[in-house]
Coordinates of C-alpha atoms in Angstrom, one line a residue:
X1 CA 0.0 0.0 0.0
X2 CA 1.3 3.5 -0.9
X3 CA 0.3 6.7 0.9
X4 CA 1.3 10.2 0.0
X5 CA 1.4 13.0 2.7
X6 CA 0.1 16.5 2.0
X7 CA 2.8 18.3 3.9
X8 CA 5.7 19.8 2.0
X9 CA 8.6 19.8 4.5
X10 CA 11.4 22.3 4.4
X11 CA 13.8 19.5 5.2
X12 CA 13.5 15.7 4.8
X13 CA 16.4 13.9 6.6
X14 CA 17.1 10.3 5.7
X15 CA 18.9 8.7 8.6
X16 CA 18.3 9.2 12.3
X17 CA 21.8 8.8 13.7
X18 CA 24.0 11.6 15.0
X19 CA 24.3 13.3 11.7
X20 CA 20.6 13.0 11.0
X21 CA 19.2 14.0 14.3
X22 CA 21.6 16.9 14.6
X23 CA 20.4 18.2 11.2
X24 CA 16.8 17.7 12.2
X25 CA 17.0 19.4 15.6
X26 CA 19.0 22.3 14.3
X27 CA 16.6 22.8 11.4
X28 CA 13.6 22.7 13.8
X29 CA 15.4 25.3 16.1
X30 CA 15.6 27.5 13.1
X31 CA 11.9 27.3 12.4
X32 CA 12.0 24.8 9.5
X33 CA 9.5 22.0 9.2
X34 CA 11.3 18.6 9.3
X35 CA 10.5 15.0 8.3
X36 CA 12.9 12.5 9.8
X37 CA 13.2 9.0 8.2
X38 CA 15.0 6.1 10.0
X39 CA 15.0 2.4 9.1
X40 CA 16.2 1.2 12.5
X41 CA 15.7 3.3 15.7
X42 CA 16.3 6.9 16.6
X43 CA 20.1 7.2 17.3
X44 CA 21.1 4.9 14.5
X45 CA 24.0 2.5 14.6
X46 CA 26.1 4.8 16.8
X47 CA 23.6 4.6 19.7
X48 CA 22.4 1.0 19.2
X49 CA 25.3 -1.0 17.9
X50 CA 28.4 1.2 17.8
X51 CA 29.8 4.1 19.8
X52 CA 27.6 4.1 22.9
X53 CA 27.3 0.3 23.4
X54 CA 31.1 -0.1 23.1
X55 CA 31.7 2.6 25.7
X56 CA 29.1 1.2 28.1
X57 CA 30.8 -2.3 27.9
X58 CA 34.2 -0.7 28.2
X59 CA 33.1 1.0 31.4
X60 CA 32.2 -2.4 32.8
X61 CA 35.6 -4.0 32.3
X62 CA 37.3 -0.8 33.5
X63 CA 35.4 -1.2 36.8
X64 CA 36.3 -4.9 36.9
X65 CA 40.0 -4.0 36.5
X66 CA 39.8 -1.6 39.4
X67 CA 38.1 -4.2 41.6
X68 CA 40.7 -6.8 40.7
X69 CA 43.5 -4.3 41.6
X70 CA 41.8 -3.3 44.9
X71 CA 44.5 -5.0 47.0
X72 CA 47.0 -2.4 45.9
X73 CA 44.8 0.3 47.4
X74 CA 44.4 -1.5 50.7
X75 CA 41.0 -2.9 50.0
X76 CA 40.9 -6.6 50.8
X77 CA 38.2 -8.8 49.4
X78 CA 37.4 -11.8 47.2
X79 CA 37.9 -11.8 43.4
X80 CA 34.9 -10.2 41.6
X81 CA 32.9 -12.4 39.3
X82 CA 32.0 -10.7 36.0
X83 CA 28.7 -11.5 34.2
X84 CA 28.7 -10.7 30.5
X85 CA 24.9 -11.1 30.4
X86 CA 24.5 -8.5 33.2
X87 CA 26.9 -6.1 31.4
X88 CA 24.8 -6.5 28.2
X89 CA 21.7 -5.6 30.3
X90 CA 23.4 -2.5 31.7
X91 CA 24.4 -1.5 28.2
X92 CA 20.8 -2.0 27.0
X93 CA 19.4 0.1 29.8
X94 CA 21.8 3.0 28.9
X95 CA 20.9 2.7 25.2
X96 CA 17.2 2.6 26.0
X97 CA 17.3 5.7 28.1
X98 CA 19.2 7.6 25.5
X99 CA 16.9 6.4 22.7
X100 CA 13.9 7.5 24.8
X101 CA 15.5 10.9 25.2
X102 CA 15.9 11.3 21.5
X103 CA 12.3 10.2 20.9
X104 CA 11.1 12.9 23.4
X105 CA 13.2 15.6 21.6
X106 CA 11.8 14.6 18.2
X107 CA 8.3 15.2 19.6
X108 CA 9.3 18.3 21.4
X109 CA 10.7 19.8 18.2
X110 CA 7.5 18.8 16.4
X111 CA 9.5 16.7 13.9
X112 CA 7.5 14.3 11.8
X113 CA 9.1 10.8 12.3
X114 CA 8.8 8.0 9.7
X115 CA 10.0 4.5 10.3
X116 CA 11.4 2.9 7.2
X117 CA 13.9 2.9 4.4
X118 CA 14.1 6.2 2.6
X119 CA 14.9 6.6 -1.1
X120 CA 14.9 9.6 -3.4
X121 CA 12.3 9.3 -6.2
X122 CA 12.5 12.6 -8.1
X123 CA 13.1 16.2 -7.2
X124 CA 12.1 16.8 -3.6
X125 CA 10.4 13.4 -3.3
X126 CA 11.3 10.6 -0.8
X127 CA 9.6 7.3 -0.7
X128 CA 9.7 5.6 2.7
X129 CA 9.2 1.8 2.7
X130 CA 8.4 0.0 5.9
X131 CA 10.7 -3.0 5.8
X132 CA 8.3 -5.1 8.0
X133 CA 5.1 -4.5 6.2
X134 CA 6.2 -3.3 2.8
X135 CA 3.9 -0.2 3.0
X136 CA 5.2 2.9 1.3
X137 CA 4.7 6.6 2.3
X138 CA 5.7 9.4 -0.1
X139 CA 7.1 12.5 1.3
X140 CA 7.7 15.9 -0.4
X141 CA 10.3 18.4 0.7
X142 CA 12.2 21.4 -0.4
X143 CA 15.5 20.0 0.7
X144 CA 16.8 16.5 1.3
X145 CA 19.6 15.6 3.6
X146 CA 21.3 12.2 3.3
X147 CA 22.5 10.9 6.7
X148 CA 22.4 7.2 6.4
X149 CA 25.7 6.5 8.1
X150 CA 27.8 3.4 7.4
X151 CA 28.0 -0.3 7.6
X152 CA 30.8 -2.9 8.2
X153 CA 33.1 -3.4 5.3
X154 CA 32.9 -6.9 4.1
X155 CA 35.9 -9.0 3.1
X156 CA 35.3 -11.1 -0.1
X157 CA 34.8 -14.7 0.8
X158 CA 34.1 -14.1 4.5
X159 CA 30.5 -14.0 5.4
X160 CA 29.2 -13.2 8.9
X161 CA 26.7 -15.6 10.4
X162 CA 26.3 -13.7 13.7
X163 CA 27.4 -16.9 15.6
X164 CA 31.0 -17.7 14.8
X165 CA 31.8 -15.0 12.3
X166 CA 30.8 -11.6 13.6
X167 CA 30.7 -7.9 12.7
X168 CA 30.8 -5.1 15.2
X169 CA 27.0 -4.8 15.1
X170 CA 26.8 -8.4 16.4
X171 CA 29.4 -8.2 19.2
X172 CA 27.6 -5.7 21.4
X173 CA 24.8 -8.2 22.0
X174 CA 26.8 -11.4 22.3
X175 CA 26.0 -12.9 25.7
X176 CA 28.2 -16.0 25.7
X177 CA 32.0 -15.4 26.3
X178 CA 34.1 -17.3 23.8
X179 CA 37.3 -18.9 25.1
X180 CA 39.2 -17.7 22.0
X181 CA 38.6 -14.7 19.7
X182 CA 40.4 -13.8 16.5
X183 CA 40.0 -10.3 15.2
X184 CA 40.7 -9.3 11.6
X185 CA 41.6 -5.6 11.8
X186 CA 43.8 -3.6 14.1
X187 CA 42.0 -0.4 13.9
X188 CA 39.6 1.3 16.4
X189 CA 36.9 -1.4 16.4
X190 CA 39.5 -4.2 16.6
X191 CA 41.5 -2.8 19.5
X192 CA 38.4 -1.7 21.4
X193 CA 36.9 -5.1 21.2
X194 CA 40.2 -6.8 22.1
X195 CA 40.4 -4.7 25.2
X196 CA 36.9 -5.8 26.4
X197 CA 37.2 -9.5 25.7
X198 CA 40.7 -9.8 27.0
X199 CA 39.7 -8.2 30.3
X200 CA 37.1 -11.0 30.7
X201 CA 39.7 -13.7 30.2
X202 CA 39.2 -14.4 26.5
X203 CA 42.4 -15.3 24.6
X204 CA 42.5 -12.7 21.8
X205 CA 44.6 -12.6 18.6
X206 CA 44.5 -9.6 16.3
X207 CA 45.4 -10.1 12.6
X208 CA 46.3 -6.9 10.8
X209 CA 47.4 -6.4 7.2
X210 CA 49.3 -3.1 8.1
X211 CA 52.7 -3.2 9.8
X212 CA 51.4 -1.8 13.0
X213 CA 48.2 -1.4 15.1
X214 CA 46.2 1.8 14.7
X215 CA 47.9 2.7 11.5
X216 CA 46.6 6.3 11.2
X217 CA 48.0 7.2 14.6
X218 CA 51.5 8.4 15.4
X219 CA 54.1 5.6 15.3
X220 CA 55.0 6.2 18.9
X221 CA 51.4 5.7 19.9
X222 CA 51.1 2.4 18.0
X223 CA 54.4 1.2 19.5
X224 CA 53.2 1.9 23.1
X225 CA 49.8 0.2 22.4
X226 CA 51.7 -2.8 21.1
X227 CA 53.8 -3.0 24.2
X228 CA 50.9 -2.7 26.5
X229 CA 49.0 -5.4 24.6
X230 CA 52.0 -7.7 24.7
X231 CA 52.0 -7.3 28.5
X232 CA 48.4 -8.3 28.7
X233 CA 48.9 -11.3 26.4
X234 CA 46.8 -9.9 23.6
X235 CA 48.5 -11.4 20.6
X236 CA 49.1 -9.5 17.4
X237 CA 50.1 -10.7 13.9
X238 CA 51.0 -7.7 11.8
X239 CA 51.7 -7.4 8.1
X240 CA 49.7 -10.5 7.2
X241 CA 48.4 -11.6 3.8
X242 CA 46.8 -14.5 1.9
X243 CA 43.9 -14.7 4.3
X244 CA 41.5 -17.6 4.1
X245 CA 38.7 -18.4 6.6
X246 CA 36.8 -21.7 7.1
X247 CA 34.0 -22.0 9.7
X248 CA 31.7 -24.5 11.2
X249 CA 29.6 -24.7 14.4
X250 CA 32.8 -25.4 16.4
X251 CA 34.5 -22.2 15.4
X252 CA 36.8 -20.8 12.7
X253 CA 40.0 -21.9 11.1
X254 CA 42.1 -19.0 9.7
X255 CA 45.0 -19.5 7.3
X256 CA 47.3 -16.6 6.4
X257 CA 50.9 -15.7 5.6
X258 CA 52.8 -13.8 8.3
X259 CA 55.0 -10.8 7.7
X260 CA 57.9 -13.1 6.6
X261 CA 55.7 -14.8 4.1
X262 CA 55.4 -18.1 6.0
X263 CA 52.1 -20.0 6.2
X264 CA 50.3 -19.8 9.5
X265 CA 47.1 -21.2 10.9
X266 CA 44.9 -19.9 13.7
X267 CA 41.9 -21.7 15.3
X268 CA 39.4 -19.7 17.3
X269 CA 35.9 -20.1 18.7
X270 CA 34.8 -16.8 17.1
X271 CA 36.1 -14.4 14.5
X272 CA 35.3 -10.6 14.5
X273 CA 35.7 -9.0 11.1
X274 CA 36.7 -5.4 11.9
X275 CA 38.1 -4.3 8.5
X276 CA 36.6 -0.8 8.7
X277 CA 33.3 0.6 7.6
X278 CA 31.8 2.0 4.3
X279 CA 29.0 4.4 3.5
X280 CA 25.5 3.0 3.5
X281 CA 24.2 4.0 0.1
X282 CA 22.0 1.0 -0.7
X283 CA 18.7 1.8 -2.2
X284 CA 18.9 5.6 -1.8
X285 CA 18.3 6.2 -5.5
X286 CA 21.4 8.3 -5.9
X287 CA 22.2 7.3 -9.5
X288 CA 18.7 8.2 -10.8
X289 CA 18.8 11.5 -8.8
X290 CA 22.2 12.3 -10.4
X291 CA 24.0 12.6 -7.1
X292 CA 27.8 12.2 -7.6
X293 CA 29.6 9.5 -5.6
X294 CA 33.3 9.1 -5.5
X295 CA 35.2 6.1 -4.1
X296 CA 32.0 5.0 -2.2
X297 CA 31.1 8.4 -0.7
X298 CA 28.8 11.2 -1.6
X299 CA 30.6 14.3 -2.9
X300 CA 29.8 17.6 -1.1
X301 CA 31.0 21.1 -0.8
X302 CA 32.0 22.7 2.5
X303 CA 28.4 23.5 3.2
X304 CA 27.5 19.8 2.8
X305 CA 25.6 20.4 -0.5
X306 CA 25.9 17.8 -3.2
X307 CA 26.0 18.5 -6.9
X308 CA 22.2 18.3 -7.1
X309 CA 20.3 21.4 -5.9
X310 CA 18.4 20.8 -2.7
X311 CA 20.3 17.6 -1.7
X312 CA 22.8 17.6 1.0
X313 CA 24.9 14.8 2.7
X314 CA 26.4 14.6 6.2
X315 CA 28.3 12.2 8.3
X316 CA 29.8 8.9 7.2
X317 CA 28.1 9.1 3.7
X318 CA 30.0 12.3 3.0
X319 CA 33.4 10.7 3.5
X320 CA 36.1 10.0 6.1
X321 CA 36.9 10.3 8.9
X322 CA 33.9 8.3 9.9
X323 CA 33.1 9.8 13.3
X324 CA 29.9 10.6 15.1
X325 CA 31.2 14.1 16.2
X326 CA 32.0 14.9 12.6
X327 CA 28.5 13.8 11.6
X328 CA 26.9 16.0 14.3
X329 CA 28.9 19.1 13.3
X330 CA 28.2 18.5 9.6
X331 CA 24.5 18.1 10.4
X332 CA 24.3 21.5 12.0
X333 CA 26.2 23.1 9.1
X334 CA 23.7 21.6 6.6
X335 CA 20.7 22.8 8.6
X336 CA 22.1 26.3 8.9
X337 CA 23.0 26.4 5.2
X338 CA 19.4 25.4 4.3
X339 CA 18.0 28.1 6.6
X340 CA 20.0 30.7 4.7
X341 CA 22.8 31.2 7.3
X342 CA 26.5 31.2 6.6
X343 CA 28.0 28.6 9.0
X344 CA 31.8 28.2 9.2
X345 CA 33.0 25.1 7.4
X346 CA 34.2 22.2 9.4
X347 CA 38.0 22.0 9.9
X348 CA 38.6 18.3 9.3
X349 CA 42.3 18.6 10.4
X350 CA 41.2 19.7 13.8
X351 CA 38.8 16.8 14.5
X352 CA 39.9 14.8 17.6
X353 CA 40.5 11.0 16.9
X354 CA 39.6 9.0 20.0
X355 CA 39.9 5.3 20.5
X356 CA 38.5 3.8 23.7
X357 CA 40.8 0.8 24.1
X358 CA 43.0 0.3 27.2
X359 CA 45.0 2.5 27.2
X360 CA 42.9 5.1 25.6
X361 CA 44.2 7.1 22.6
X362 CA 43.4 10.7 21.7
X363 CA 45.0 12.6 18.9
X364 CA 44.6 15.7 16.7
X365 CA 46.5 17.1 13.7
X366 CA 49.6 15.8 12.1
X367 CA 51.7 12.8 13.2
X368 CA 55.4 13.2 13.3
X369 CA 55.7 11.2 10.1
X370 CA 53.2 13.6 8.5
X371 CA 55.3 16.6 9.5
X372 CA 58.5 15.0 8.2
X373 CA 56.9 14.1 4.9
X374 CA 55.7 17.6 4.5
X375 CA 59.2 18.9 4.9
X376 CA 58.3 21.0 8.0
X377 CA 60.8 22.1 10.5
X378 CA 59.4 20.9 13.8
X379 CA 60.1 20.2 17.5
X380 CA 58.8 17.4 19.7
X381 CA 57.7 17.6 23.3
X382 CA 56.8 14.6 25.6
X383 CA 55.5 14.0 29.0
X384 CA 55.0 10.7 30.8
X385 CA 52.2 9.8 33.1
X386 CA 54.7 7.9 35.3
X387 CA 55.9 11.2 36.6
X388 CA 52.3 12.6 37.1
X389 CA 51.2 12.6 40.8
X390 CA 47.5 12.1 40.0
X391 CA 48.2 9.2 37.7
X392 CA 50.3 7.6 40.4
X393 CA 47.6 8.1 43.0
X394 CA 45.1 6.4 40.7
X395 CA 47.5 3.6 39.8
X396 CA 47.1 4.4 36.1
X397 CA 50.5 5.8 35.2
X398 CA 51.1 4.2 31.9
X399 CA 51.4 6.2 28.7
X400 CA 52.4 9.7 27.6
X401 CA 51.5 12.9 25.8
X402 CA 53.4 14.0 22.7
X403 CA 53.1 17.4 20.9
X404 CA 54.6 18.4 17.6
X405 CA 55.2 22.2 17.0
X406 CA 56.5 24.3 14.1
X407 CA 60.0 25.3 15.1
X408 CA 59.9 29.0 14.2
X409 CA 56.3 29.9 14.9
X410 CA 55.3 27.7 17.8
X411 CA 52.2 26.6 15.9
X412 CA 50.9 23.3 17.2
X413 CA 50.9 20.8 14.3
X414 CA 49.7 17.8 16.1
X415 CA 49.2 16.3 19.6
X416 CA 48.9 12.6 20.6
X417 CA 48.1 11.1 24.0
X418 CA 47.9 7.5 25.1
X419 CA 46.8 6.6 28.6
X420 CA 43.9 6.8 30.9
X421 CA 41.5 9.6 30.0
X422 CA 43.4 10.4 26.8
X423 CA 40.1 10.9 24.9
X424 CA 39.2 13.7 27.3
X425 CA 42.6 15.3 27.7
X426 CA 43.1 15.7 23.9
X427 CA 40.3 18.4 23.9
X428 CA 42.8 20.9 25.4
X429 CA 44.9 20.7 22.3
X430 CA 41.9 20.6 20.0
X431 CA 40.6 23.9 21.4
X432 CA 44.0 25.6 21.5
X433 CA 44.6 24.7 17.9
X434 CA 41.1 25.7 16.8
X435 CA 41.5 29.2 18.4
X436 CA 44.9 29.7 16.7
X437 CA 46.9 29.4 20.0
X438 CA 50.6 28.5 20.0
X439 CA 52.6 26.1 22.1
X440 CA 53.6 29.2 24.2
X441 CA 49.9 29.7 25.2
X442 CA 49.9 26.1 26.5
X443 CA 53.2 26.7 28.3
X444 CA 51.8 29.7 30.1
X445 CA 48.6 28.0 31.2
X446 CA 48.2 27.3 35.0
X447 CA 46.7 23.9 35.4
X448 CA 45.4 22.5 38.7
X449 CA 47.7 20.2 40.7
X450 CA 47.5 17.3 41.0
X451 CA 45.6 16.5 37.8
X452 CA 46.3 14.3 34.8
X453 CA 46.0 17.4 32.6
X454 CA 49.4 18.5 33.8
X455 CA 51.0 16.2 31.2
X456 CA 49.7 18.6 28.6
X457 CA 51.7 21.5 30.0
X458 CA 54.7 19.3 30.7
X459 CA 54.7 18.2 27.0
X460 CA 54.4 21.8 25.8
X461 CA 57.3 22.9 28.1
X462 CA 59.4 20.0 26.8
X463 CA 59.4 21.4 23.3
X464 CA 61.7 24.1 24.7
X465 CA 63.5 21.8 27.2
X466 CA 61.8 23.5 30.1
X467 CA 59.7 20.6 31.5
X468 CA 60.5 20.5 35.3
X469 CA 59.3 16.9 35.8
X470 CA 61.1 15.3 32.9
X471 CA 63.5 12.6 34.1
X472 CA 67.2 13.3 33.3
X473 CA 68.8 10.7 31.1
X474 CA 72.3 11.4 32.2

């Protein structure tokens, strides 16, 4: 059955994840009428099967680690007993509450919500098909915003069954703990998952085609993560090739060539395929609408407008980096552009990259290799949590901060932190860089003592050999 609505919306947003709901809410704030289409649930993959569930589960094992280490803090008791099922229930409660909050905001902003798969069917026309009933609703709007997010990238010949071969969407609801887990991919999803399962006693092996973990990060960060994982018996095989996977009800058998070209074999109860994500463009009608796509992503200008008048794209569909905070910022830009405002374009180079493994990783800007490749004259400053009083008090003194500055101007080119709370601490560098501050501004800041944030100033001071707490090597 097909039904057409009489309303002509100012904006129709296809996709209800961070990019979609940010577009919808900002457009409604600006007085525009909005129709929001979502095939899953408000919040999209980020809320229900990605960012938030992973962080909720990570908080559980972080608490477990604290309890297991309680003896060091003078607290004597029995060994805590983790329950994966109870952790999943806690995660579901958090996700449910946040989803309810989004639903309430949708109603509060008087946004028309349509459940189904949206597709462009002509200028200003969106057909919404309910995937359960097959019923269709036709919407009309003056502007369309594509915010359909991304999906796991598949590896040819390896098909997920949700039981022994998994994607990240499956892992957040898996209630039985495998004895062994193999992970294909040493990026953010792979290392975050390895942290969680290793903390629960699962034997984890990461298989990565690249020569190091977290390839986009600074090499010093990757090296430190590798050392910490080795200490925790999280095995890594880097620089692999010739991957073949066989599976049955008992598990998976993985054949590959190691970095030396030798044949290797790995058996595991489960396999997580974490080979990255790709834009979700299925069934959107982009070709018939004339929307240009390049290398799997929708092309846009700085205002998120595509090559077709009245069609915009935000978030993962508009290209890397695939981050929820990028999607949210782009959604607001699109809404303001549609409303006739002139929003500032997003500075992709100043987006924080945050990975919630253990230890956490936070970074922004250029790596040292980037600076060297660009032929820049630069200086490096470092500060280690092992000399930080607050880190020692908390018993979490592993890791460091590293900052890269232009030698003559003091411009901050990049900053990289690995350690507890790194994903929070990196914000100080992000904001300093966004406001045009120099390393001298960070050096002159007075930060509270004792706090973990002092490593930021110590690293800044070290660029000029002025860090008072840096250990002497002589």
